[in-house]
PDB file of C-alpha atoms in Angstrom:
ATOM      1  CA  UNK A   4       2.542   0.355  18.677  1.00  0.00           C
ATOM      2  CA  UNK A   5       3.056   0.207  15.223  1.00  0.00           C
ATOM      3  CA  UNK A   6       2.567  -2.144  12.377  1.00  0.00           C
ATOM      4  CA  UNK A   7       3.128  -2.225   8.487  1.00  0.00           C
ATOM      5  CA  UNK A   8       1.759  -3.746   5.769  1.00  0.00           C
ATOM      6  CA  UNK A   9       3.387  -4.862   2.710  1.00  0.00           C
ATOM      7  CA  UNK A  10       0.334  -5.824   0.371  1.00  0.00           C
ATOM      8  CA  UNK A  11       2.256  -7.941  -2.154  1.00  0.00           C
ATOM      9  CA  UNK A  12       4.210 -10.757  -1.101  1.00  0.00           C
ATOM     10  CA  UNK A  13       5.409 -11.155  -4.792  1.00  0.00           C
ATOM     11  CA  UNK A  14       5.909  -8.495  -7.366  1.00  0.00           C
ATOM     12  CA  UNK A  15       7.100 -10.391 -11.134  1.00  0.00           C
ATOM     13  CA  UNK A  16       8.031  -7.259 -13.647  1.00  0.00           C
ATOM     14  CA  UNK A  17      10.191  -7.628 -16.448  1.00  0.00           C
ATOM     15  CA  UNK A  18      13.562  -6.322 -16.642  1.00  0.00           C
ATOM     16  CA  UNK A  19      14.022  -2.492 -17.640  1.00  0.00           C
ATOM     17  CA  UNK A  20       9.972  -2.064 -16.831  1.00  0.00           C
ATOM     18  CA  UNK A  21       9.406   0.292 -13.730  1.00  0.00           C
ATOM     19  CA  UNK A  22       8.252  -1.187 -10.408  1.00  0.00           C
ATOM     20  CA  UNK A  23       6.391   0.426  -7.253  1.00  0.00           C
ATOM     21  CA  UNK A  24       6.284  -1.925  -3.900  1.00  0.00           C
ATOM     22  CA  UNK A  25       3.890  -1.011  -1.460  1.00  0.00           C
ATOM     23  CA  UNK A  26       3.693  -0.154   1.972  1.00  0.00           C
ATOM     24  CA  UNK A  27       1.400   0.959   4.647  1.00  0.00           C
ATOM     25  CA  UNK A  28       1.915   1.748   8.230  1.00  0.00           C
ATOM     26  CA  UNK A  29       0.160   2.253  11.362  1.00  0.00           C
ATOM     27  CA  UNK A  30       1.198   4.142  14.364  1.00  0.00           C
ATOM     28  CA  UNK A  31       0.080   6.490  17.187  1.00  0.00           C
ATOM     29  CA  UNK A  32       3.158   8.019  17.365  1.00  0.00           C
ATOM     30  CA  UNK A  33       5.633  10.188  14.439  1.00  0.00           C
ATOM     31  CA  UNK A  34       7.666   7.424  13.164  1.00  0.00           C
ATOM     32  CA  UNK A  35      10.851   7.254  10.588  1.00  0.00           C
ATOM     33  CA  UNK A  36      10.555   5.108   7.903  1.00  0.00           C
ATOM     34  CA  UNK A  37      12.709   2.932   6.040  1.00  0.00           C
ATOM     35  CA  UNK A  38      13.348   0.260   3.314  1.00  0.00           C
ATOM     36  CA  UNK A  39      15.802  -2.640   3.557  1.00  0.00           C
ATOM     37  CA  UNK A  40      16.506  -5.176   0.796  1.00  0.00           C
ATOM     38  CA  UNK A  41      17.487  -8.615   1.364  1.00  0.00           C
ATOM     39  CA  UNK A  42      19.410 -10.684  -1.165  1.00  0.00           C
ATOM     40  CA  UNK A  43      19.487 -14.367  -0.422  1.00  0.00           C
ATOM     41  CA  UNK A  44      21.224 -15.803   2.598  1.00  0.00           C
ATOM     42  CA  UNK A  45      22.832 -12.156   3.565  1.00  0.00           C
ATOM     43  CA  UNK A  46      21.692  -9.862   5.961  1.00  0.00           C
ATOM     44  CA  UNK A  47      19.491  -6.544   5.535  1.00  0.00           C
ATOM     45  CA  UNK A  48      20.930  -3.508   3.493  1.00  0.00           C
ATOM     46  CA  UNK A  49      19.592  -0.439   3.720  1.00  0.00           C
ATOM     47  CA  UNK A  50      17.865   1.225   0.842  1.00  0.00           C
ATOM     48  CA  UNK A  51      16.531   4.572   2.050  1.00  0.00           C
ATOM     49  CA  UNK A  52      15.174   6.254   4.979  1.00  0.00           C
ATOM     50  CA  UNK A  53      12.537   8.876   5.645  1.00  0.00           C
ATOM     51  CA  UNK A  54      13.652  11.438   8.954  1.00  0.00           C
ATOM     52  CA  UNK A  55      12.007  14.495   8.045  1.00  0.00           C
ATOM     53  CA  UNK A  56      11.970  17.371   5.245  1.00  0.00           C
ATOM     54  CA  UNK A  57      11.403  16.626   1.557  1.00  0.00           C
ATOM     55  CA  UNK A  58       8.934  13.702   1.444  1.00  0.00           C
ATOM     56  CA  UNK A  59      10.396  12.419  -1.717  1.00  0.00           C
ATOM     57  CA  UNK A  60      13.564  10.500  -0.808  1.00  0.00           C
ATOM     58  CA  UNK A  61      16.123   8.978  -2.886  1.00  0.00           C
ATOM     59  CA  UNK A  62      18.273   5.909  -2.003  1.00  0.00           C
ATOM     60  CA  UNK A  63      21.068   3.479  -3.610  1.00  0.00           C
ATOM     61  CA  UNK A  64      20.676   1.376  -6.918  1.00  0.00           C
ATOM     62  CA  UNK A  65      18.007   3.958  -8.186  1.00  0.00           C
ATOM     63  CA  UNK A  66      15.695   3.414  -5.694  1.00  0.00           C
ATOM     64  CA  UNK A  67      13.309   6.171  -4.768  1.00  0.00           C
ATOM     65  CA  UNK A  68      10.189   6.451  -2.043  1.00  0.00           C
ATOM     66  CA  UNK A  69       7.553   8.612  -1.256  1.00  0.00           C
ATOM     67  CA  UNK A  70       6.114   9.917   1.889  1.00  0.00           C
ATOM     68  CA  UNK A  71       2.865  10.287   2.623  1.00  0.00           C
ATOM     69  CA  UNK A  72       1.380  11.417   5.978  1.00  0.00           C
ATOM     70  CA  UNK A  73      -2.081  11.285   4.911  1.00  0.00           C
ATOM     71  CA  UNK A  74      -2.253   8.019   3.348  1.00  0.00           C
ATOM     72  CA  UNK A  75       0.154   6.570   5.998  1.00  0.00           C
ATOM     73  CA  UNK A  76       1.972   5.001   2.965  1.00  0.00           C
ATOM     74  CA  UNK A  77       5.920   5.038   2.022  1.00  0.00           C
ATOM     75  CA  UNK A  78       5.846   3.115  -1.362  1.00  0.00           C
ATOM     76  CA  UNK A  79       9.512   2.535  -2.964  1.00  0.00           C
ATOM     77  CA  UNK A  80       9.819   2.872  -6.768  1.00  0.00           C
ATOM     78  CA  UNK A  81      12.580   2.284  -9.260  1.00  0.00           C
ATOM     79  CA  UNK A  82      11.995   3.347 -12.889  1.00  0.00           C
ATOM     80  CA  UNK A  83      14.047   0.749 -14.833  1.00  0.00           C
ATOM     81  CA  UNK A  84      14.780  -2.849 -13.239  1.00  0.00           C
ATOM     82  CA  UNK A  85      17.483  -5.078 -13.505  1.00  0.00           C
ATOM     83  CA  UNK A  86      17.955  -8.590 -13.191  1.00  0.00           C
ATOM     84  CA  UNK A  87      20.242  -8.068 -10.060  1.00  0.00           C
ATOM     85  CA  UNK A  88      17.201  -6.281  -7.835  1.00  0.00           C
ATOM     86  CA  UNK A  89      15.875  -9.851  -7.612  1.00  0.00           C
ATOM     87  CA  UNK A  90      15.560  -9.707  -3.689  1.00  0.00           C
ATOM     88  CA  UNK A  91      13.183  -9.300  -0.840  1.00  0.00           C
ATOM     89  CA  UNK A  92      12.044  -5.829   0.271  1.00  0.00           C
ATOM     90  CA  UNK A  93      11.313  -4.648   3.678  1.00  0.00           C
ATOM     91  CA  UNK A  94       9.644  -1.484   5.061  1.00  0.00           C
ATOM     92  CA  UNK A  95       9.999  -0.831   8.384  1.00  0.00           C
ATOM     93  CA  UNK A  96       9.131   2.122  10.747  1.00  0.00           C
ATOM     94  CA  UNK A  97      10.585   3.452  14.681  1.00  0.00           C
ATOM     95  CA  UNK A  98       9.199   5.875  16.625  1.00  0.00           C
ATOM     96  CA  UNK A  99      10.886   9.349  16.414  1.00  0.00           C
ATOM     97  CA  UNK A 100      11.065   8.856  20.313  1.00  0.00           C
ATOM     98  CA  UNK A 101      11.236   6.420  23.184  1.00  0.00           C
ATOM     99  CA  UNK A 102      11.759   2.610  21.787  1.00  0.00           C
ATOM    100  CA  UNK A 103      14.055   2.042  19.321  1.00  0.00           C
ATOM    101  CA  UNK A 104      12.886  -1.167  17.547  1.00  0.00           C
ATOM    102  CA  UNK A 105      12.562  -1.810  14.248  1.00  0.00           C
ATOM    103  CA  UNK A 106       8.756  -2.885  12.961  1.00  0.00           C
ATOM    104  CA  UNK A 107       8.981  -4.784   9.535  1.00  0.00           C
ATOM    105  CA  UNK A 108       6.364  -5.348   7.213  1.00  0.00           C
ATOM    106  CA  UNK A 109       5.872  -9.150   6.049  1.00  0.00           C
ATOM    107  CA  UNK A 110       8.059  -8.463   2.710  1.00  0.00           C
ATOM    108  CA  UNK A 111       7.819  -8.326  -0.804  1.00  0.00           C
ATOM    109  CA  UNK A 112       9.668 -10.725  -3.319  1.00  0.00           C
ATOM    110  CA  UNK A 113      10.995  -8.516  -6.514  1.00  0.00           C
ATOM    111  CA  UNK A 114      11.443 -11.004  -8.970  1.00  0.00           C
ATOM    112  CA  UNK A 115      12.908  -9.692 -12.137  1.00  0.00           C
ATOM    113  CA  UNK A 116      12.378 -11.598 -15.812  1.00  0.00           C
ATOM    114  CA  UNK A 117      14.477 -11.285 -18.747  1.00  0.00           C
TER     115      UNK A 117
ATOM    116  CA  UNK B 160      35.490  -0.912   7.510  1.00  0.00           C
ATOM    117  CA  UNK B 161      33.927  -4.159   8.954  1.00  0.00           C
ATOM    118  CA  UNK B 162      30.527  -4.607   8.940  1.00  0.00           C
ATOM    119  CA  UNK B 163      28.401  -6.438  11.709  1.00  0.00           C
ATOM    120  CA  UNK B 164      29.779 -10.155  11.611  1.00  0.00           C
ATOM    121  CA  UNK B 165      27.765 -12.898  13.191  1.00  0.00           C
ATOM    122  CA  UNK B 166      28.715 -16.623  14.079  1.00  0.00           C
ATOM    123  CA  UNK B 167      28.178 -19.211  13.618  1.00  0.00           C
ATOM    124  CA  UNK B 168      26.168 -18.624  10.409  1.00  0.00           C
ATOM    125  CA  UNK B 169      24.238 -22.192  10.408  1.00  0.00           C
ATOM    126  CA  UNK B 170      23.671 -24.013  13.468  1.00  0.00           C
ATOM    127  CA  UNK B 171      21.518 -27.283  13.646  1.00  0.00           C
ATOM    128  CA  UNK B 172      20.607 -28.194  17.244  1.00  0.00           C
ATOM    129  CA  UNK B 173      18.590 -31.401  18.683  1.00  0.00           C
ATOM    130  CA  UNK B 174      15.147 -30.239  20.459  1.00  0.00           C
ATOM    131  CA  UNK B 175      16.299 -29.368  23.889  1.00  0.00           C
ATOM    132  CA  UNK B 176      19.790 -28.520  23.588  1.00  0.00           C
ATOM    133  CA  UNK B 177      21.044 -25.332  24.288  1.00  0.00           C
ATOM    134  CA  UNK B 178      22.435 -22.889  22.026  1.00  0.00           C
ATOM    135  CA  UNK B 179      24.745 -19.872  22.085  1.00  0.00           C
ATOM    136  CA  UNK B 180      24.771 -16.972  18.865  1.00  0.00           C
ATOM    137  CA  UNK B 181      27.383 -14.306  18.826  1.00  0.00           C
ATOM    138  CA  UNK B 182      27.444 -11.006  17.473  1.00  0.00           C
ATOM    139  CA  UNK B 183      30.498  -8.442  16.806  1.00  0.00           C
ATOM    140  CA  UNK B 184      29.028  -4.892  15.673  1.00  0.00           C
ATOM    141  CA  UNK B 185      30.437  -2.316  14.069  1.00  0.00           C
ATOM    142  CA  UNK B 186      33.130  -1.091  16.115  1.00  0.00           C
ATOM    143  CA  UNK B 187      32.010   2.075  18.471  1.00  0.00           C
ATOM    144  CA  UNK B 188      28.112   1.524  17.680  1.00  0.00           C
ATOM    145  CA  UNK B 189      26.713   1.834  20.931  1.00  0.00           C
ATOM    146  CA  UNK B 190      23.198   0.334  20.330  1.00  0.00           C
ATOM    147  CA  UNK B 191      22.429  -3.405  19.694  1.00  0.00           C
ATOM    148  CA  UNK B 192      19.647  -5.085  18.421  1.00  0.00           C
ATOM    149  CA  UNK B 193      18.619  -8.875  17.990  1.00  0.00           C
ATOM    150  CA  UNK B 194      15.567  -9.951  16.247  1.00  0.00           C
ATOM    151  CA  UNK B 195      14.072 -13.107  14.708  1.00  0.00           C
ATOM    152  CA  UNK B 196      13.188 -14.217  11.461  1.00  0.00           C
ATOM    153  CA  UNK B 197      10.837 -16.951  10.753  1.00  0.00           C
ATOM    154  CA  UNK B 198      10.797 -18.774   7.223  1.00  0.00           C
ATOM    155  CA  UNK B 199       9.053 -15.527   4.608  1.00  0.00           C
ATOM    156  CA  UNK B 200       8.302 -13.135   7.256  1.00  0.00           C
ATOM    157  CA  UNK B 201       9.670  -9.765   8.528  1.00  0.00           C
ATOM    158  CA  UNK B 202      11.997  -9.835  11.313  1.00  0.00           C
ATOM    159  CA  UNK B 203      10.937  -9.095  14.715  1.00  0.00           C
ATOM    160  CA  UNK B 204      12.375  -7.158  17.264  1.00  0.00           C
ATOM    161  CA  UNK B 205      14.071  -9.950  20.532  1.00  0.00           C
ATOM    162  CA  UNK B 206      15.949  -7.249  22.380  1.00  0.00           C
ATOM    163  CA  UNK B 207      18.272  -4.249  22.534  1.00  0.00           C
ATOM    164  CA  UNK B 208      21.295  -2.916  24.463  1.00  0.00           C
ATOM    165  CA  UNK B 209      23.053   0.510  24.764  1.00  0.00           C
ATOM    166  CA  UNK B 210      26.504  -0.183  25.724  1.00  0.00           C
ATOM    167  CA  UNK B 211      26.314  -3.035  28.376  1.00  0.00           C
ATOM    168  CA  UNK B 212      22.977  -1.935  29.329  1.00  0.00           C
ATOM    169  CA  UNK B 213      19.879  -4.073  28.242  1.00  0.00           C
ATOM    170  CA  UNK B 214      17.276  -1.573  27.951  1.00  0.00           C
ATOM    171  CA  UNK B 215      14.511  -3.795  26.054  1.00  0.00           C
ATOM    172  CA  UNK B 216      13.884  -7.406  26.271  1.00  0.00           C
ATOM    173  CA  UNK B 217      10.363  -6.909  25.382  1.00  0.00           C
ATOM    174  CA  UNK B 218      10.368  -9.120  22.301  1.00  0.00           C
ATOM    175  CA  UNK B 219      12.095 -12.282  23.865  1.00  0.00           C
ATOM    176  CA  UNK B 220       9.429 -14.995  23.241  1.00  0.00           C
ATOM    177  CA  UNK B 221      10.472 -17.016  26.730  1.00  0.00           C
ATOM    178  CA  UNK B 222      12.106 -17.140  29.577  1.00  0.00           C
ATOM    179  CA  UNK B 223      14.397 -19.427  27.870  1.00  0.00           C
ATOM    180  CA  UNK B 224      15.764 -16.861  25.395  1.00  0.00           C
ATOM    181  CA  UNK B 225      18.505 -14.792  27.439  1.00  0.00           C
ATOM    182  CA  UNK B 226      20.973 -12.465  25.652  1.00  0.00           C
ATOM    183  CA  UNK B 227      24.062 -10.328  27.137  1.00  0.00           C
ATOM    184  CA  UNK B 228      26.571  -7.866  26.410  1.00  0.00           C
ATOM    185  CA  UNK B 229      29.056  -8.038  29.403  1.00  0.00           C
ATOM    186  CA  UNK B 230      31.125  -5.358  27.785  1.00  0.00           C
ATOM    187  CA  UNK B 231      29.130  -2.876  25.573  1.00  0.00           C
ATOM    188  CA  UNK B 232      30.896  -4.583  22.342  1.00  0.00           C
ATOM    189  CA  UNK B 233      30.301  -8.338  21.524  1.00  0.00           C
ATOM    190  CA  UNK B 234      26.769  -9.783  22.497  1.00  0.00           C
ATOM    191  CA  UNK B 235      25.862 -13.431  22.777  1.00  0.00           C
ATOM    192  CA  UNK B 236      21.658 -14.554  22.222  1.00  0.00           C
ATOM    193  CA  UNK B 237      21.474 -17.927  24.151  1.00  0.00           C
ATOM    194  CA  UNK B 238      18.598 -20.690  23.782  1.00  0.00           C
ATOM    195  CA  UNK B 239      17.901 -22.632  26.369  1.00  0.00           C
ATOM    196  CA  UNK B 240      16.158 -25.964  25.794  1.00  0.00           C
ATOM    197  CA  UNK B 241      15.552 -25.330  22.553  1.00  0.00           C
ATOM    198  CA  UNK B 242      12.156 -26.276  20.870  1.00  0.00           C
ATOM    199  CA  UNK B 243      11.291 -26.597  16.933  1.00  0.00           C
ATOM    200  CA  UNK B 244       9.299 -23.396  16.978  1.00  0.00           C
ATOM    201  CA  UNK B 245      12.722 -21.360  17.710  1.00  0.00           C
ATOM    202  CA  UNK B 246      14.145 -22.676  14.436  1.00  0.00           C
ATOM    203  CA  UNK B 247      14.505 -19.336  12.489  1.00  0.00           C
ATOM    204  CA  UNK B 248      17.492 -16.832  11.146  1.00  0.00           C
ATOM    205  CA  UNK B 249      18.233 -15.018  13.955  1.00  0.00           C
ATOM    206  CA  UNK B 250      19.834 -11.555  13.024  1.00  0.00           C
ATOM    207  CA  UNK B 251      21.798  -8.943  14.899  1.00  0.00           C
ATOM    208  CA  UNK B 252      22.079  -5.077  14.527  1.00  0.00           C
ATOM    209  CA  UNK B 253      24.036  -2.098  15.464  1.00  0.00           C
ATOM    210  CA  UNK B 254      23.562   1.595  15.529  1.00  0.00           C
ATOM    211  CA  UNK B 255      25.998   4.231  15.775  1.00  0.00           C
ATOM    212  CA  UNK B 256      25.155   7.727  17.671  1.00  0.00           C
ATOM    213  CA  UNK B 257      23.898   9.532  14.017  1.00  0.00           C
ATOM    214  CA  UNK B 258      20.565  10.210  15.023  1.00  0.00           C
ATOM    215  CA  UNK B 259      18.895   8.610  12.346  1.00  0.00           C
ATOM    216  CA  UNK B 260      18.267   5.469  14.073  1.00  0.00           C
ATOM    217  CA  UNK B 261      20.253   3.431  11.078  1.00  0.00           C
ATOM    218  CA  UNK B 262      20.492  -0.151  11.878  1.00  0.00           C
ATOM    219  CA  UNK B 263      23.470  -2.399  10.252  1.00  0.00           C
ATOM    220  CA  UNK B 264      22.493  -6.007  10.035  1.00  0.00           C
ATOM    221  CA  UNK B 265      24.828  -9.096   9.925  1.00  0.00           C
ATOM    222  CA  UNK B 266      24.353 -11.642   7.816  1.00  0.00           C
ATOM    223  CA  UNK B 267      22.466 -13.642  10.306  1.00  0.00           C
ATOM    224  CA  UNK B 268      22.709 -17.293  11.777  1.00  0.00           C
ATOM    225  CA  UNK B 269      20.413 -19.900  10.567  1.00  0.00           C
ATOM    226  CA  UNK B 270      19.056 -22.027  13.340  1.00  0.00           C
ATOM    227  CA  UNK B 271      17.664 -25.128  12.900  1.00  0.00           C
ATOM    228  CA  UNK B 272      15.834 -27.559  15.435  1.00  0.00           C
ATOM    229  CA  UNK B 273      15.552 -30.832  14.900  1.00  0.00           C
TER     230      UNK B 273
END
């Protein structure tokens, strides 16, 4: 079984400041990792994914994430946020083999203030 | 192209009523998933189809929940005798043969049981 922990339920930040959203996971098998964003009253949109290779992955809207196997972490970063980045962000994992379902964290609300 | 669509977007049901939620996946996607998202939480897996075969229904919370995908395209999630605890957003996602396990989500159906 897998579990995902997003330690921060809310992260307030000023516009143009950097931000890091933390994600830690637990799994007995190797996993793929994802970050999704959810805007109000919308479904989830894929920001980025880690499948293999370079541990630093770049996604849409200027976001990037780094996979750290030893610390079982996959933190999301952006060097300079915009008001439009205000949304809920979810970290998710799925096993590399077998069950295809995503296991999500509880989400982090990013609030960008002017 | 068209994304995943879901209908209705909002549904209010009286306790004890049956409801049916529809999902139209991206054309050609063989995999289809249903998730339940309670308020303030991350999505939780309900069930998974590959074409018309329901390969995993381990997340369905009770025998009141039933899902089908008879022709391997459109899927319906049915909830019988709705209870207040069924109030949530129901998300549908589809995935193609990309090998990357990316799931593309619809906007969800918000079910409120009164």
